[in-house]
Amino acid sequence: MKVAFPMAFGGLFFIINIGIMIYMVYLFHVLATSNKQIAETLERLVDKIDRFDHRKLE
């Protein structure tokens, strides 16, 4: 006799998979925003270094 896969477990795995996908999108969003913040910080740092070098050369 073939035992059918219980629908409760099927629904549970579906919910877990949806949760994992939402979590992955959240992690991607956090990574993208942190990369943007890192880029802005590096840009400010480069601007400060440029100003420092110009003052030293003059």
PDB file of N, CA and C in Angstrom:
ATOM      1  N   MET A   1       0.851  -1.181   0.000  1.00  0.00           N
ATOM      2  CA  MET A   1       0.000   0.000   0.000  1.00  0.00           C
ATOM      3  C   MET A   1       0.895   1.242   0.000  1.00  0.00           C
ATOM      4  N   LYS A   2       0.585   2.136  -0.904  1.00  0.00           N
ATOM      5  CA  LYS A   2       1.371   3.371  -1.030  1.00  0.00           C
ATOM      6  C   LYS A   2       0.857   4.410  -0.029  1.00  0.00           C
ATOM      7  N   VAL A   3       1.786   4.966   0.763  1.00  0.00           N
ATOM      8  CA  VAL A   3       1.399   5.962   1.761  1.00  0.00           C
ATOM      9  C   VAL A   3       1.561   7.342   1.142  1.00  0.00           C
ATOM     10  N   ALA A   4       0.493   8.113   1.165  1.00  0.00           N
ATOM     11  CA  ALA A   4       0.535   9.463   0.595  1.00  0.00           C
ATOM     12  C   ALA A   4       1.318  10.389   1.525  1.00  0.00           C
ATOM     13  N   PHE A   5       1.995  11.337   0.917  1.00  0.00           N
ATOM     14  CA  PHE A   5       2.740  12.331   1.708  1.00  0.00           C
ATOM     15  C   PHE A   5       1.730  13.232   2.399  1.00  0.00           C
ATOM     16  N   PRO A   6       1.782  13.350   3.705  1.00  0.00           N
ATOM     17  CA  PRO A   6       0.764  14.155   4.412  1.00  0.00           C
ATOM     18  C   PRO A   6       0.761  15.611   3.947  1.00  0.00           C
ATOM     19  N   MET A   7      -0.435  16.129   3.748  1.00  0.00           N
ATOM     20  CA  MET A   7      -0.572  17.507   3.271  1.00  0.00           C
ATOM     21  C   MET A   7      -0.053  18.493   4.315  1.00  0.00           C
ATOM     22  N   ALA A   8      -0.150  18.140   5.581  1.00  0.00           N
ATOM     23  CA  ALA A   8       0.329  19.036   6.637  1.00  0.00           C
ATOM     24  C   ALA A   8       1.828  19.273   6.488  1.00  0.00           C
ATOM     25  N   PHE A   9       2.568  18.204   6.213  1.00  0.00           N
ATOM     26  CA  PHE A   9       4.010  18.360   6.034  1.00  0.00           C
ATOM     27  C   PHE A   9       4.326  19.119   4.753  1.00  0.00           C
ATOM     28  N   GLY A  10       3.537  18.886   3.701  1.00  0.00           N
ATOM     29  CA  GLY A  10       3.736  19.621   2.451  1.00  0.00           C
ATOM     30  C   GLY A  10       3.550  21.114   2.665  1.00  0.00           C
ATOM     31  N   GLY A  11       2.492  21.479   3.379  1.00  0.00           N
ATOM     32  CA  GLY A  11       2.253  22.888   3.680  1.00  0.00           C
ATOM     33  C   GLY A  11       3.335  23.464   4.573  1.00  0.00           C
ATOM     34  N   LEU A  12       3.807  22.654   5.514  1.00  0.00           N
ATOM     35  CA  LEU A  12       4.865  23.107   6.419  1.00  0.00           C
ATOM     36  C   LEU A  12       6.147  23.391   5.644  1.00  0.00           C
ATOM     37  N   PHE A  13       6.528  22.472   4.761  1.00  0.00           N
ATOM     38  CA  PHE A  13       7.739  22.685   3.966  1.00  0.00           C
ATOM     39  C   PHE A  13       7.585  23.886   3.040  1.00  0.00           C
ATOM     40  N   PHE A  14       6.379  24.090   2.506  1.00  0.00           N
ATOM     41  CA  PHE A  14       6.131  25.258   1.651  1.00  0.00           C
ATOM     42  C   PHE A  14       6.343  26.547   2.445  1.00  0.00           C
ATOM     43  N   ILE A  15       5.808  26.596   3.659  1.00  0.00           N
ATOM     44  CA  ILE A  15       5.962  27.792   4.502  1.00  0.00           C
ATOM     45  C   ILE A  15       7.431  28.008   4.857  1.00  0.00           C
ATOM     46  N   ILE A  16       8.142  26.917   5.168  1.00  0.00           N
ATOM     47  CA  ILE A  16       9.574  27.033   5.489  1.00  0.00           C
ATOM     48  C   ILE A  16      10.341  27.562   4.281  1.00  0.00           C
ATOM     49  N   ASN A  17      10.028  27.056   3.084  1.00  0.00           N
ATOM     50  CA  ASN A  17      10.717  27.528   1.875  1.00  0.00           C
ATOM     51  C   ASN A  17      10.426  28.998   1.607  1.00  0.00           C
ATOM     52  N   ILE A  18       9.185  29.421   1.771  1.00  0.00           N
ATOM     53  CA  ILE A  18       8.841  30.836   1.595  1.00  0.00           C
ATOM     54  C   ILE A  18       9.594  31.684   2.619  1.00  0.00           C
ATOM     55  N   GLY A  19       9.658  31.213   3.862  1.00  0.00           N
ATOM     56  CA  GLY A  19      10.392  31.932   4.899  1.00  0.00           C
ATOM     57  C   GLY A  19      11.864  32.067   4.564  1.00  0.00           C
ATOM     58  N   ILE A  20      12.469  31.004   4.053  1.00  0.00           N
ATOM     59  CA  ILE A  20      13.885  31.058   3.663  1.00  0.00           C
ATOM     60  C   ILE A  20      14.078  32.056   2.526  1.00  0.00           C
ATOM     61  N   MET A  21      13.171  32.070   1.549  1.00  0.00           N
ATOM     62  CA  MET A  21      13.297  33.019   0.432  1.00  0.00           C
ATOM     63  C   MET A  21      13.184  34.461   0.926  1.00  0.00           C
ATOM     64  N   ILE A  22      12.231  34.723   1.808  1.00  0.00           N
ATOM     65  CA  ILE A  22      12.077  36.080   2.351  1.00  0.00           C
ATOM     66  C   ILE A  22      13.328  36.471   3.128  1.00  0.00           C
ATOM     67  N   TYR A  23      13.889  35.537   3.891  1.00  0.00           N
ATOM     68  CA  TYR A  23      15.106  35.811   4.656  1.00  0.00           C
ATOM     69  C   TYR A  23      16.279  36.103   3.715  1.00  0.00           C
ATOM     70  N   MET A  24      16.384  35.373   2.607  1.00  0.00           N
ATOM     71  CA  MET A  24      17.458  35.623   1.636  1.00  0.00           C
ATOM     72  C   MET A  24      17.320  37.021   1.021  1.00  0.00           C
ATOM     73  N   VAL A  25      16.093  37.419   0.700  1.00  0.00           N
ATOM     74  CA  VAL A  25      15.869  38.770   0.169  1.00  0.00           C
ATOM     75  C   VAL A  25      16.267  39.804   1.211  1.00  0.00           C
ATOM     76  N   TYR A  26      15.939  39.550   2.476  1.00  0.00           N
ATOM     77  CA  TYR A  26      16.323  40.466   3.559  1.00  0.00           C
ATOM     78  C   TYR A  26      17.845  40.557   3.673  1.00  0.00           C
ATOM     79  N   LEU A  27      18.540  39.418   3.622  1.00  0.00           N
ATOM     80  CA  LEU A  27      20.002  39.431   3.705  1.00  0.00           C
ATOM     81  C   LEU A  27      20.605  40.183   2.527  1.00  0.00           C
ATOM     82  N   PHE A  28      20.049  39.985   1.323  1.00  0.00           N
ATOM     83  CA  PHE A  28      20.545  40.703   0.148  1.00  0.00           C
ATOM     84  C   PHE A  28      20.349  42.205   0.326  1.00  0.00           C
ATOM     85  N   HIS A  29      19.204  42.598   0.876  1.00  0.00           N
ATOM     86  CA  HIS A  29      18.928  44.021   1.112  1.00  0.00           C
ATOM     87  C   HIS A  29      19.925  44.603   2.116  1.00  0.00           C
ATOM     88  N   VAL A  30      20.187  43.873   3.198  1.00  0.00           N
ATOM     89  CA  VAL A  30      21.149  44.339   4.210  1.00  0.00           C
ATOM     90  C   VAL A  30      22.537  44.464   3.595  1.00  0.00           C
ATOM     91  N   LEU A  31      22.929  43.476   2.776  1.00  0.00           N
ATOM     92  CA  LEU A  31      24.241  43.522   2.125  1.00  0.00           C
ATOM     93  C   LEU A  31      24.336  44.715   1.189  1.00  0.00           C
ATOM     94  N   ALA A  32      23.276  44.963   0.422  1.00  0.00           N
ATOM     95  CA  ALA A  32      23.299  46.083  -0.526  1.00  0.00           C
ATOM     96  C   ALA A  32      23.385  47.416   0.210  1.00  0.00           C
ATOM     97  N   THR A  33      22.625  47.585   1.288  1.00  0.00           N
ATOM     98  CA  THR A  33      22.669  48.857   2.010  1.00  0.00           C
ATOM     99  C   THR A  33      23.996  49.030   2.728  1.00  0.00           C
ATOM    100  N   SER A  34      24.571  47.943   3.253  1.00  0.00           N
ATOM    101  CA  SER A  34      25.863  48.076   3.930  1.00  0.00           C
ATOM    102  C   SER A  34      26.951  48.395   2.910  1.00  0.00           C
ATOM    103  N   ASN A  35      26.868  47.818   1.697  1.00  0.00           N
ATOM    104  CA  ASN A  35      27.840  48.155   0.654  1.00  0.00           C
ATOM    105  C   ASN A  35      27.723  49.625   0.271  1.00  0.00           C
ATOM    106  N   LYS A  36      26.499  50.153   0.244  1.00  0.00           N
ATOM    107  CA  LYS A  36      26.303  51.567  -0.073  1.00  0.00           C
ATOM    108  C   LYS A  36      26.933  52.438   1.009  1.00  0.00           C
ATOM    109  N   GLN A  37      26.743  52.071   2.267  1.00  0.00           N
ATOM    110  CA  GLN A  37      27.337  52.836   3.370  1.00  0.00           C
ATOM    111  C   GLN A  37      28.861  52.766   3.321  1.00  0.00           C
ATOM    112  N   ILE A  38      29.406  51.591   3.014  1.00  0.00           N
ATOM    113  CA  ILE A  38      30.863  51.445   2.908  1.00  0.00           C
ATOM    114  C   ILE A  38      31.389  52.318   1.779  1.00  0.00           C
ATOM    115  N   ALA A  39      30.681  52.326   0.642  1.00  0.00           N
ATOM    116  CA  ALA A  39      31.114  53.144  -0.493  1.00  0.00           C
ATOM    117  C   ALA A  39      31.086  54.630  -0.134  1.00  0.00           C
ATOM    118  N   GLU A  40      30.040  55.072   0.559  1.00  0.00           N
ATOM    119  CA  GLU A  40      29.962  56.487   0.956  1.00  0.00           C
ATOM    120  C   GLU A  40      31.074  56.840   1.937  1.00  0.00           C
ATOM    121  N   THR A  41      31.366  55.949   2.871  1.00  0.00           N
ATOM    122  CA  THR A  41      32.437  56.200   3.841  1.00  0.00           C
ATOM    123  C   THR A  41      33.789  56.275   3.147  1.00  0.00           C
ATOM    124  N   LEU A  42      34.043  55.359   2.209  1.00  0.00           N
ATOM    125  CA  LEU A  42      35.309  55.391   1.470  1.00  0.00           C
ATOM    126  C   LEU A  42      35.422  56.662   0.639  1.00  0.00           C
ATOM    127  N   GLU A  43      34.296  57.098   0.065  1.00  0.00           N
ATOM    128  CA  GLU A  43      34.315  58.332  -0.728  1.00  0.00           C
ATOM    129  C   GLU A  43      34.676  59.532   0.147  1.00  0.00           C
ATOM    130  N   ARG A  44      34.090  59.597   1.355  1.00  0.00           N
ATOM    131  CA  ARG A  44      34.443  60.685   2.278  1.00  0.00           C
ATOM    132  C   ARG A  44      35.907  60.608   2.685  1.00  0.00           C
ATOM    133  N   LEU A  45      36.404  59.402   2.910  1.00  0.00           N
ATOM    134  CA  LEU A  45      37.803  59.221   3.298  1.00  0.00           C
ATOM    135  C   LEU A  45      38.734  59.677   2.185  1.00  0.00           C
ATOM    136  N   VAL A  46      38.410  59.321   0.944  1.00  0.00           N
ATOM    137  CA  VAL A  46      39.232  59.742  -0.196  1.00  0.00           C
ATOM    138  C   VAL A  46      39.209  61.261  -0.329  1.00  0.00           C
ATOM    139  N   ASP A  47      38.053  61.879  -0.124  1.00  0.00           N
ATOM    140  CA  ASP A  47      37.975  63.347  -0.176  1.00  0.00           C
ATOM    141  C   ASP A  47      38.870  63.981   0.884  1.00  0.00           C
ATOM    142  N   LYS A  48      38.860  63.417   2.099  1.00  0.00           N
ATOM    143  CA  LYS A  48      39.715  63.958   3.162  1.00  0.00           C
ATOM    144  C   LYS A  48      41.190  63.789   2.810  1.00  0.00           C
ATOM    145  N   ILE A  49      41.553  62.636   2.263  1.00  0.00           N
ATOM    146  CA  ILE A  49      42.954  62.401   1.876  1.00  0.00           C
ATOM    147  C   ILE A  49      43.355  63.364   0.769  1.00  0.00           C
ATOM    148  N   ASP A  50      42.464  63.587  -0.197  1.00  0.00           N
ATOM    149  CA  ASP A  50      42.766  64.528  -1.282  1.00  0.00           C
ATOM    150  C   ASP A  50      42.991  65.936  -0.733  1.00  0.00           C
ATOM    151  N   ARG A  51      42.142  66.374   0.182  1.00  0.00           N
ATOM    152  CA  ARG A  51      42.315  67.710   0.772  1.00  0.00           C
ATOM    153  C   ARG A  51      43.623  67.792   1.556  1.00  0.00           C
ATOM    154  N   PHE A  52      43.949  66.743   2.279  1.00  0.00           N
ATOM    155  CA  PHE A  52      45.182  66.729   3.069  1.00  0.00           C
ATOM    156  C   PHE A  52      46.413  66.818   2.159  1.00  0.00           C
ATOM    157  N   ASP A  53      46.419  66.055   1.069  1.00  0.00           N
ATOM    158  CA  ASP A  53      47.562  66.065   0.149  1.00  0.00           C
ATOM    159  C   ASP A  53      47.708  67.417  -0.530  1.00  0.00           C
ATOM    160  N   HIS A  54      46.610  68.059  -0.890  1.00  0.00           N
ATOM    161  CA  HIS A  54      46.689  69.361  -1.561  1.00  0.00           C
ATOM    162  C   HIS A  54      47.248  70.421  -0.616  1.00  0.00           C
ATOM    163  N   ARG A  55      46.856  70.363   0.645  1.00  0.00           N
ATOM    164  CA  ARG A  55      47.388  71.332   1.612  1.00  0.00           C
ATOM    165  C   ARG A  55      48.889  71.123   1.804  1.00  0.00           C
ATOM    166  N   LYS A  56      49.306  69.868   1.808  1.00  0.00           N
ATOM    167  CA  LYS A  56      50.720  69.558   2.037  1.00  0.00           C
ATOM    168  C   LYS A  56      51.579  70.005   0.855  1.00  0.00           C
ATOM    169  N   LEU A  57      51.043  69.885  -0.372  1.00  0.00           N
ATOM    170  CA  LEU A  57      51.812  70.243  -1.569  1.00  0.00           C
ATOM    171  C   LEU A  57      51.963  71.751  -1.729  1.00  0.00           C
ATOM    172  N   GLU A  58      51.003  72.531  -1.223  1.00  0.00           N
ATOM    173  CA  GLU A  58      51.056  73.987  -1.429  1.00  0.00           C
ATOM    174  C   GLU A  58      51.978  74.702  -0.477  1.00  0.00           C
TER     175      GLU A  58
END
